XYZ file of C-alpha atoms in Angstrom:
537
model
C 19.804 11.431 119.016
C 22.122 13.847 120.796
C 25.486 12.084 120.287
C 24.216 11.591 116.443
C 23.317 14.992 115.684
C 27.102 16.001 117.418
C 28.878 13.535 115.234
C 27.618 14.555 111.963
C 28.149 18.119 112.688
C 31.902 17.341 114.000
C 32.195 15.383 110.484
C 30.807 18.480 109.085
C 33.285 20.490 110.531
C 35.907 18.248 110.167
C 35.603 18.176 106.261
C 35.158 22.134 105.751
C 38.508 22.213 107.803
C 40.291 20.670 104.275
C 42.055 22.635 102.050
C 41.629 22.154 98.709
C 44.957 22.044 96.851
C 46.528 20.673 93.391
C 48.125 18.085 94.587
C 49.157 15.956 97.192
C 52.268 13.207 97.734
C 51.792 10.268 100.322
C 53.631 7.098 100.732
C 56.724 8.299 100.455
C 60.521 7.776 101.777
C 61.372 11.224 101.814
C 64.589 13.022 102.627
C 63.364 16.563 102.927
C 67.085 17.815 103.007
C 66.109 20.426 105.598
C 68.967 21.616 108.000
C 67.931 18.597 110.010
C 67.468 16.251 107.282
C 64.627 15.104 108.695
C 62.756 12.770 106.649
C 58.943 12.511 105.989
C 56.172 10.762 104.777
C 53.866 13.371 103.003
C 53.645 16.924 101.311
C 51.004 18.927 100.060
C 51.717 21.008 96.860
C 49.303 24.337 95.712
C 50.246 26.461 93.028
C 53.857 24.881 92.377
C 54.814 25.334 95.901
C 55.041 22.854 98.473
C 52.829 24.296 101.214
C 52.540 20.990 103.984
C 55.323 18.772 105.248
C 54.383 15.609 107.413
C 53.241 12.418 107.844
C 50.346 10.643 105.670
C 47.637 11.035 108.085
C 48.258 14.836 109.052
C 48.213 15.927 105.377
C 45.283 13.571 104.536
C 43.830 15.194 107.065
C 44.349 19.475 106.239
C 44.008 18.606 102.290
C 42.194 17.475 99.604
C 43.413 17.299 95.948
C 42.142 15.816 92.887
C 45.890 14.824 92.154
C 46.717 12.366 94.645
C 51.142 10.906 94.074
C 51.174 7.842 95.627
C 54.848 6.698 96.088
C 53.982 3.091 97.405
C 57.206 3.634 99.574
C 59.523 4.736 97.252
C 62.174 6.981 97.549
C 61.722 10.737 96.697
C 64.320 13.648 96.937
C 64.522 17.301 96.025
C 64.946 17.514 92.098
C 69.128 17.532 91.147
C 70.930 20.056 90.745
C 73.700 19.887 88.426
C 75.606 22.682 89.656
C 78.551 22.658 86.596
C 77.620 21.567 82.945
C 76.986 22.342 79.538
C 73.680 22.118 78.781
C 73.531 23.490 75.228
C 76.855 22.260 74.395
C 75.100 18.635 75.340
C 71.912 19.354 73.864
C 74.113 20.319 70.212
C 76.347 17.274 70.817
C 73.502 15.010 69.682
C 73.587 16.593 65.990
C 77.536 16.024 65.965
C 79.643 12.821 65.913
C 80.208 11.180 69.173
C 83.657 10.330 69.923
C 82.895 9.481 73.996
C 84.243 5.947 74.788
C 86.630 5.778 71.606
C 89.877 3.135 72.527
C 92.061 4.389 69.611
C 92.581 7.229 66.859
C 91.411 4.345 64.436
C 87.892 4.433 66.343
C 87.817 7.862 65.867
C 88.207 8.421 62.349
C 85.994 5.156 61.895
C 83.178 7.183 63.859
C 83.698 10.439 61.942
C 83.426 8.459 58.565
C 80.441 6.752 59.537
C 78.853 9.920 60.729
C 79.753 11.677 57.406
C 78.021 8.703 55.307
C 75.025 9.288 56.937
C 74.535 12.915 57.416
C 76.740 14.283 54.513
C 77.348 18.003 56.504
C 79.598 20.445 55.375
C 81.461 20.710 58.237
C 82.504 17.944 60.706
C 82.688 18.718 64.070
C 82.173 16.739 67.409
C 83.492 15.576 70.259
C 84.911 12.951 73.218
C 88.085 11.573 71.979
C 90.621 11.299 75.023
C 94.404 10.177 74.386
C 94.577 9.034 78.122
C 92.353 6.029 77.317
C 94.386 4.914 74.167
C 97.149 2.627 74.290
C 99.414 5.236 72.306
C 98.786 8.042 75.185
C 100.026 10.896 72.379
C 98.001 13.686 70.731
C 96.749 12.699 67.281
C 97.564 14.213 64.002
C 95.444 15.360 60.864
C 97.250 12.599 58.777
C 94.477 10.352 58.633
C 91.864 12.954 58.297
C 93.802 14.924 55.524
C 93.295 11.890 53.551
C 89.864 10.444 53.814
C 88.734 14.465 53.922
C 90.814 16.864 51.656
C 88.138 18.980 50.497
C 85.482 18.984 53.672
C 86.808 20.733 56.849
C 87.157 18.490 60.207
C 87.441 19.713 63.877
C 86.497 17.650 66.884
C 87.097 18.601 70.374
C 88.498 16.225 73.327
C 86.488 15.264 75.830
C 87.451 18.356 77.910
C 86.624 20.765 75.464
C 90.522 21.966 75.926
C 92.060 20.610 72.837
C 90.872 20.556 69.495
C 91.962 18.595 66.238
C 91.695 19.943 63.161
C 92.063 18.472 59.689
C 94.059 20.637 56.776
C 90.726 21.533 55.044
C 89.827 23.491 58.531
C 93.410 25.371 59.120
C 93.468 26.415 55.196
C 89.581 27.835 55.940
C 91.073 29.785 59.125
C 93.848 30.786 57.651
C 96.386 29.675 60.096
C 100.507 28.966 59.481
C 103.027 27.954 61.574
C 103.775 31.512 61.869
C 100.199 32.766 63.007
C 100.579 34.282 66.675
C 98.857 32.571 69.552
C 98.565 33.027 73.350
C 96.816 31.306 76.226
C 97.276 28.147 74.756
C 99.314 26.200 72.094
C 99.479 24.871 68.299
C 101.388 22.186 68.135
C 103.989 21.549 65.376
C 106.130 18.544 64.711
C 108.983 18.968 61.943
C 108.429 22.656 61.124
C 104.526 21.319 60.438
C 101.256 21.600 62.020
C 99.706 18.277 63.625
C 96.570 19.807 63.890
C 95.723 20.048 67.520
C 95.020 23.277 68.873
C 94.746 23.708 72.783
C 93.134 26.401 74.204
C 92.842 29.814 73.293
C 94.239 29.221 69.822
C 91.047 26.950 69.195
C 89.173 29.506 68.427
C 91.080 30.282 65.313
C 88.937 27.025 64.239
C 85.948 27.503 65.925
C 85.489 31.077 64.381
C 84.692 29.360 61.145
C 82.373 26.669 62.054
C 78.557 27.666 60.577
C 77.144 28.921 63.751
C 73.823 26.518 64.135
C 70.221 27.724 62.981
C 67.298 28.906 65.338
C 65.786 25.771 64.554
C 68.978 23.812 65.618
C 69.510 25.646 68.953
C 65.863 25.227 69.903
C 66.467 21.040 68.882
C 69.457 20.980 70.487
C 68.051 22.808 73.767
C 64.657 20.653 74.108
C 67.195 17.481 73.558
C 68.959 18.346 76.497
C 66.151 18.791 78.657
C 64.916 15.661 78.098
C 67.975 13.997 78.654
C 68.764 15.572 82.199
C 65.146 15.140 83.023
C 65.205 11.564 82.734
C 68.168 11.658 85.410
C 65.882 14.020 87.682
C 67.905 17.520 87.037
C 65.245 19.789 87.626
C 68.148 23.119 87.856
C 70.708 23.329 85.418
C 73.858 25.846 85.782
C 75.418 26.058 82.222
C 78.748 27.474 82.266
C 79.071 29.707 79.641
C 76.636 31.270 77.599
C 76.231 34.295 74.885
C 73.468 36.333 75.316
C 71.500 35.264 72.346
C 71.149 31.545 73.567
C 69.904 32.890 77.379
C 67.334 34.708 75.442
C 66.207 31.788 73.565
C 65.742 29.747 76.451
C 64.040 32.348 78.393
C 61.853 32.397 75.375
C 61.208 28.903 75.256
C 60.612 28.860 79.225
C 58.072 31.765 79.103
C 56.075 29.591 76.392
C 56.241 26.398 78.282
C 58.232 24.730 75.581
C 61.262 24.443 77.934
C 60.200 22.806 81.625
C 63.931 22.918 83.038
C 65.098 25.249 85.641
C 68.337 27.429 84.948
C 71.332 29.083 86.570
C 72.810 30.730 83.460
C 76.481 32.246 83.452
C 77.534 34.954 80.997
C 80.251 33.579 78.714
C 82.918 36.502 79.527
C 82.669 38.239 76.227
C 83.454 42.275 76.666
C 79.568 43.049 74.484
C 77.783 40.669 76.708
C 79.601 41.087 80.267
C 78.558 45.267 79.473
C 75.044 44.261 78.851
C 74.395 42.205 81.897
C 76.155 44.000 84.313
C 74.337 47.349 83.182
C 70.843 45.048 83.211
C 71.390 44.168 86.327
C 70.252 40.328 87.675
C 67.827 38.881 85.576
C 65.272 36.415 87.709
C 62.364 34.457 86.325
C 60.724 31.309 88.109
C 62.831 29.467 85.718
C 66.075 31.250 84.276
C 68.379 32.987 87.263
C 70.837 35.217 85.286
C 73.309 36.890 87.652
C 76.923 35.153 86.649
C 79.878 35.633 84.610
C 81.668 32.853 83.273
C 85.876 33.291 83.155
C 87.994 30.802 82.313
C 91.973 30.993 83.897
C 93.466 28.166 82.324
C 93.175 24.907 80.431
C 92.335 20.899 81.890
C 94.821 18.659 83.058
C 94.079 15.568 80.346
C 95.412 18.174 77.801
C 98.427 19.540 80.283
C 96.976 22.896 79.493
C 95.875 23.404 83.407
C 98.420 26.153 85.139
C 101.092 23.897 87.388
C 103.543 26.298 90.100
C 106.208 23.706 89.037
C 106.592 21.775 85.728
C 104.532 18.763 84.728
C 105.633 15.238 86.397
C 105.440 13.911 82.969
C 106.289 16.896 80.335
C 109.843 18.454 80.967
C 110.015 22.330 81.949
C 105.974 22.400 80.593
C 103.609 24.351 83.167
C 100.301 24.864 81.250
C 99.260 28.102 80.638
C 96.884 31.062 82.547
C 94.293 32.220 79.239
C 94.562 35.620 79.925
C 96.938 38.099 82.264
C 96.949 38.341 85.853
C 96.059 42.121 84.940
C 93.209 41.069 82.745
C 91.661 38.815 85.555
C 92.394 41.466 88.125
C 90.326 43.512 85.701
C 87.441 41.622 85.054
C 87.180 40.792 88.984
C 87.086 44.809 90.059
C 84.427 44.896 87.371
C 82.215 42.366 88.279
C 82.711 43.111 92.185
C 81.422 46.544 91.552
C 78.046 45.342 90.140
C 75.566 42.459 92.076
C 77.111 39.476 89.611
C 78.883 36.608 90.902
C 82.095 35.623 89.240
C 82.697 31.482 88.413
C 86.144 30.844 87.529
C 86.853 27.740 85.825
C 90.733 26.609 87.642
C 92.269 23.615 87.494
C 96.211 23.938 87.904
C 97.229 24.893 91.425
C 98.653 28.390 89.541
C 95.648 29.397 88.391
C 93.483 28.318 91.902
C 96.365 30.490 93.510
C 95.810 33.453 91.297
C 92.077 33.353 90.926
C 91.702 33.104 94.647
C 93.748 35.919 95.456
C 92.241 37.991 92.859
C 89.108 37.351 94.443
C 90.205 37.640 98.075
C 91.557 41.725 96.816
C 88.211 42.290 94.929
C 85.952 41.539 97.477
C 87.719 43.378 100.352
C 84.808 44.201 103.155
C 82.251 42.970 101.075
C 79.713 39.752 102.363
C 78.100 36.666 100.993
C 79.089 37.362 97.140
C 79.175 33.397 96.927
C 82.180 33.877 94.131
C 83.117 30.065 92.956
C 85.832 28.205 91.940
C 84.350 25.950 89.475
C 86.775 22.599 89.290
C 89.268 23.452 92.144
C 91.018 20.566 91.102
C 94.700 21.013 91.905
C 95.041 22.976 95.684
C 98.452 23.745 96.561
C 98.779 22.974 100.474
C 98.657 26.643 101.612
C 96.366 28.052 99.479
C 93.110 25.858 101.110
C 92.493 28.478 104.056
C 91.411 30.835 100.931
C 88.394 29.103 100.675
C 86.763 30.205 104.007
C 85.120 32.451 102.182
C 85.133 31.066 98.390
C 83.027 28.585 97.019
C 84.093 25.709 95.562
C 82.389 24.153 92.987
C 83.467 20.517 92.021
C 82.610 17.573 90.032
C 83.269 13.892 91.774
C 83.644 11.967 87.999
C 86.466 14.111 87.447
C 88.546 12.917 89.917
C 87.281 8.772 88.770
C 87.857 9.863 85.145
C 91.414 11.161 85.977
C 92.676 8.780 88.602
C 94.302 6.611 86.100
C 97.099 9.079 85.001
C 96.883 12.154 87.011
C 99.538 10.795 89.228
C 101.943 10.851 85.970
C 100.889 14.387 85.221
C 101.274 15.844 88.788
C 103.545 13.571 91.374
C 102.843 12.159 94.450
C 102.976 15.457 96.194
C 101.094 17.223 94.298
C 98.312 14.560 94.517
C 97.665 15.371 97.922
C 95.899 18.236 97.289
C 93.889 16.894 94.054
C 90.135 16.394 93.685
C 90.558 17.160 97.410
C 86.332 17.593 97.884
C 86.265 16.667 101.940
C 89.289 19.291 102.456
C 87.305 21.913 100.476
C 84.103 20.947 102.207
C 85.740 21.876 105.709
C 87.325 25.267 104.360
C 84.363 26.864 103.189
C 81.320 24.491 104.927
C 79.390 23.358 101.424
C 80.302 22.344 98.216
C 77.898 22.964 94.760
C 78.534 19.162 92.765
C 78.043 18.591 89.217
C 79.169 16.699 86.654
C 80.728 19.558 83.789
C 78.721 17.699 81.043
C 79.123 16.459 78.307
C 83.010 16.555 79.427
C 81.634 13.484 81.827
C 78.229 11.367 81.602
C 75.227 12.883 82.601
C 73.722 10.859 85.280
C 74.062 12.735 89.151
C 73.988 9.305 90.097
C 77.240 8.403 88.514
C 78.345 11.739 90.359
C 76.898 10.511 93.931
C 78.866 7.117 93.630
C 81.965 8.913 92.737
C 81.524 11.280 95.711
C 80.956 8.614 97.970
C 82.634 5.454 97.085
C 85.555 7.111 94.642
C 85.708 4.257 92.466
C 84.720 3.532 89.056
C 81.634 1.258 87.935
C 84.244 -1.620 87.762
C 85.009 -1.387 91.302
C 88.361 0.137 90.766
C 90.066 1.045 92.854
C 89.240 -1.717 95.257
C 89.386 0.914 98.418
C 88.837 3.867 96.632
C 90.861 6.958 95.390
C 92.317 9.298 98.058
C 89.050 7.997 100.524
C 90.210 10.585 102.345
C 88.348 12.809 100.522
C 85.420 10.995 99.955
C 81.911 12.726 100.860
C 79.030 11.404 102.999
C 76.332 10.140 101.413
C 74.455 13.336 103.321
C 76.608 15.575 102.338
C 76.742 14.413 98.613
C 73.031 14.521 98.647
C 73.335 18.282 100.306
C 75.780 18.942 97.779
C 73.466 18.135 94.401
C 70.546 20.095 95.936
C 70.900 22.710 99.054
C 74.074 23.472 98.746
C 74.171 23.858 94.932
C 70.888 26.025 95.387
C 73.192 28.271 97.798
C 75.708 28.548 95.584
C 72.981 30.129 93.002
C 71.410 32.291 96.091
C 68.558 30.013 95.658
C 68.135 28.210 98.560
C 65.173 30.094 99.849
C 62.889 28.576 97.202
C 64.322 25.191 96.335
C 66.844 22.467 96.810
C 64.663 21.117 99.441
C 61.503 19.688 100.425
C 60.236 22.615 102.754
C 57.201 24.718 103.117
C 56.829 27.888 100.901
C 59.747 26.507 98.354
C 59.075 25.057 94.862
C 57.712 21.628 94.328
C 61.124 20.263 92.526
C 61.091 17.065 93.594
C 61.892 13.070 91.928
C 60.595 9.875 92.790
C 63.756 7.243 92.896
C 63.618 2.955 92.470
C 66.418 2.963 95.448
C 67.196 4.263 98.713
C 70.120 6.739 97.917
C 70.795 6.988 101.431
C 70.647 3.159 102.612
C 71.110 0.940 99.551
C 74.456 -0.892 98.986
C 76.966 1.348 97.458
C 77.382 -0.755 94.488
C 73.859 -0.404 93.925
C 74.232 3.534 93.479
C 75.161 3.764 89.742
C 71.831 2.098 88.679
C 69.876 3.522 90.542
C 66.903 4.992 88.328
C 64.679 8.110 88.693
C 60.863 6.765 87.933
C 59.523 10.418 88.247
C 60.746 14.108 87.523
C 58.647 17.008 88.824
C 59.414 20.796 88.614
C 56.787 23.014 90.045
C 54.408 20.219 90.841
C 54.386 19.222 87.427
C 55.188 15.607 85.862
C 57.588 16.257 82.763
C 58.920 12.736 82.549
């Protein structure tokens, strides 16, 4: 009767000792992407927080929730960072013609007319078309589009956003001649003419006089992008660029549960909106981090607009161009160093790296951890690595799989050496943020981990890899699309990894990232997004 009475009442005790909580995950294969990168079975989530790490039986035993994840062994991993994209820009891609994948300028116009049958807009815009992956590896010209649209105005970016061609309709609307003044950029003429491709700065001649996009068309185009990177498992966005009416919206649209997507906004580096954020101060929600300016220092390499020391391999006494002044960047660096914002500066050429990183390296004289980034750090003369000891770099892997094919004809062998050079940057500074600068490349962080890792394209090509010398770990990619990009937002105390006390961002993958066969990466597919505990997909 004794040993009876003492079992129920250690039962007793034993069930009073359970928390109750909202949820809890078992069954898993998860890579908590601590500093150990320990992996574990089981976590316990309560109030969006993960507040338990362990194995099945220890969290069975300290919790009970109504909401009970079983991941029947599957793979789960803190929710994706993408650490460099365009968010709205993808998000207002899907209401313009697509012009990714196009083999020739006859695709192109094909796509534009067929877009213009349909959806009979007033003006054309849209985006994707790349020279480099046509046989004739030249620059269009508004020919074609003159003819088939005389009277309706046509501009559609390249892929990289760093070129633009317009159609006659659009230059008359802008006003531009062969004798308007430009800098930071080019208009190309042929003949005394214009050929209608506008690279850089001078783009925004055109752009100016594009309808800027309804309320109703930003919120669209923001709540299509969300669902897009949430079916990849982004749970933390960093959008590069952004005016101060568009953060508002989404911190509207965040604050009224209409948008479920964490983000790392960066000021667009407009003189009205760097004034107000800097005097605000940081701006910090649970979902929207606001603490960045956005510059850019020169143009991309497809377009030979990035700034080169020495000429381009494949363009005779041609260097690129810098978008603004040394004195202007010097400027805008002493500005933001003088406030709590970070400064991301897009580089690409090893001139502009070279610049930006010493412009940094004199602003931030005897100051600590302001986590300034390089966003692309794409062409690194030799001796200018050591500068990024104490400058992040923040890189995309699909860039260097999307560029492999010709960037050898833009830059030499030498120069090559210190290209898309992510293992090199990795030991300088001792992380790297990854992420993809969509829609410039595809969405998917998976296409960005195989990249990382393997350096080949989904055909297999090379057959050993580009430059595997600078191919990442599969640990360190992983590190890279989660902890390290949180760092690089000063978020890493409260996500980017599966750890007590930080938010429950977390996916639920059909592969082992970590163990299955390389090829096997690129298809790998995320069967559940959470953010805060929360199934949005």
């Amino acid at each position: 009767m004794k040993k009876a009475t003492l079992l129920l009442l250690l039962i007793s005790i034993s069930c009073t000792k359970k928390e109750k909580i909202d949820s809890i995950v078992i069954n898993g294969n998860i890579y908590t992407v601590n500093a150990n990168f320990d992996t574990a079975e089981a976590f316990a989530i309560n109030k969006g927080k993960i507040v338990a790490v362990g194995t099945n039986l220890d969290i069975q035993k300290r919790f009970s929730a109504s909401n009970i994840i079983d991941a029947k062994g599957k793979t789960i991993v803190p929710g994706f960072f993408d650490a460099h994209c365009h968010f709205y820009g993808l998000g207002l891609q899907q209401q313009k013609v697509d012009l990714t994948g196009t083999k020739s300028f006859d695709e192109v116009v094909q796509r534009i007319v067929d877009f213009q049958n349909k959806n009979h807009v007033s003006y054309i815009t849209g985006r994707g078309w790349d020279q480099n992956d046509w046989d004739t590896k030249e620059f269009p010209t508004k020919q074609k589009l003159d003819e088939l649209f005389p009277n309706t105005p046509v501009a559609v970016n390249r892929i990289d956003g760093h070129a633009l061609l317009a159609n006659q309709a659009a230059i008359d609307l802008a006003g531009i001649t062969v004798k308007t003044p430009f800098s930071g950029g080019d208009i190309l003429q042929k003949n005394g003419k214009l050929t209608g491709i506008f690279i850089d700065n001078p783009m925004d001649l055109i752009t100016a006089k594009v309808p800027k996009p309804s309320k109703e068309t930003q919120i669209k185009a923001l709540k299509a992008a969300e669902k897009i990177c949430i079916s990849y498992g982004l749970t933390t966005v960093d959008d590069a660029g952004l005016p101060r009416e568009v953060i508002e919206l989404i911190d509207s649209l965040q604050n009224s549960g209409d948008l479920k997507i964490r983000m790392y906004a960066m000021v667009a580096n407009t003189p009205k909106d760097v004034d107000y954020y800097l005097k605000k101060g940081i701006y910090k929600t649970d979902r929207l981090n606001v603490r960045s300016i956005k510059v850019y220092a020169d143009g991309a390499l497809g377009s030979r607009g990035a700034a080169l020391k020495k000429p381009y391999s494949d363009m005779h006494n041609h260097f690129g161009a810098l978008l603004s002044s040394p004195e202007e960047f010097k400027k805008i660096a002493k500005k933001i160093a003088a406030s709590d914002y970070q400064m991301n500066t897009h580089a690409i050429g090893d001139s502009a790296n070279y610049l930006i990183l010493k412009t940094y390296t004199d602003a931030l004289k005897g100051q600590k951890d302001r986590r300034w980034r390089i966003e692309h750090a794409q062409i690194i003369d030799s001796e200018d690595f050591h500068y990024f000891k104490n400058i992040l770099p923040s890189i995309q892997p699909t860039h260097a799989t999307s560029d492999m094919y010709w960037a050898k004809d833009r830059l030499g062998a030498e120069r090559m050496k210190g290209a898309y050079a992510y293992k090199d940057l990795l030991n300088e500074y001792g992380k790297v943020a990854l992420g993809t600068d969509f829609p410039v490349e595809k969405v998917s962080p998976f296409l960005t981990f195989y990249a990382a890792v393997a350096r080949k394209d989904i055909d297999n090509y090379p057959k050993n890899g580009f430059q595997m010398e600078n191919a990442l770990t599969r640990e360190e990619t992983l590190r890279g699309m989660t902890i390290w990009a949180a760092y690089s937002n000063f978020e890493e105390k409260e996500k980017g990894s599966i750890e007590v006390g930080k938010m429950a961002d977390f996916i639920i993958l059909d592969k082992d990232i970590i163990k299955t066969e390389l090829s096997n990466i690129p298809n790998i597919k995320t069967e559940a997004t959470y953010i805060g505990g929360e199934k949005v997909n």
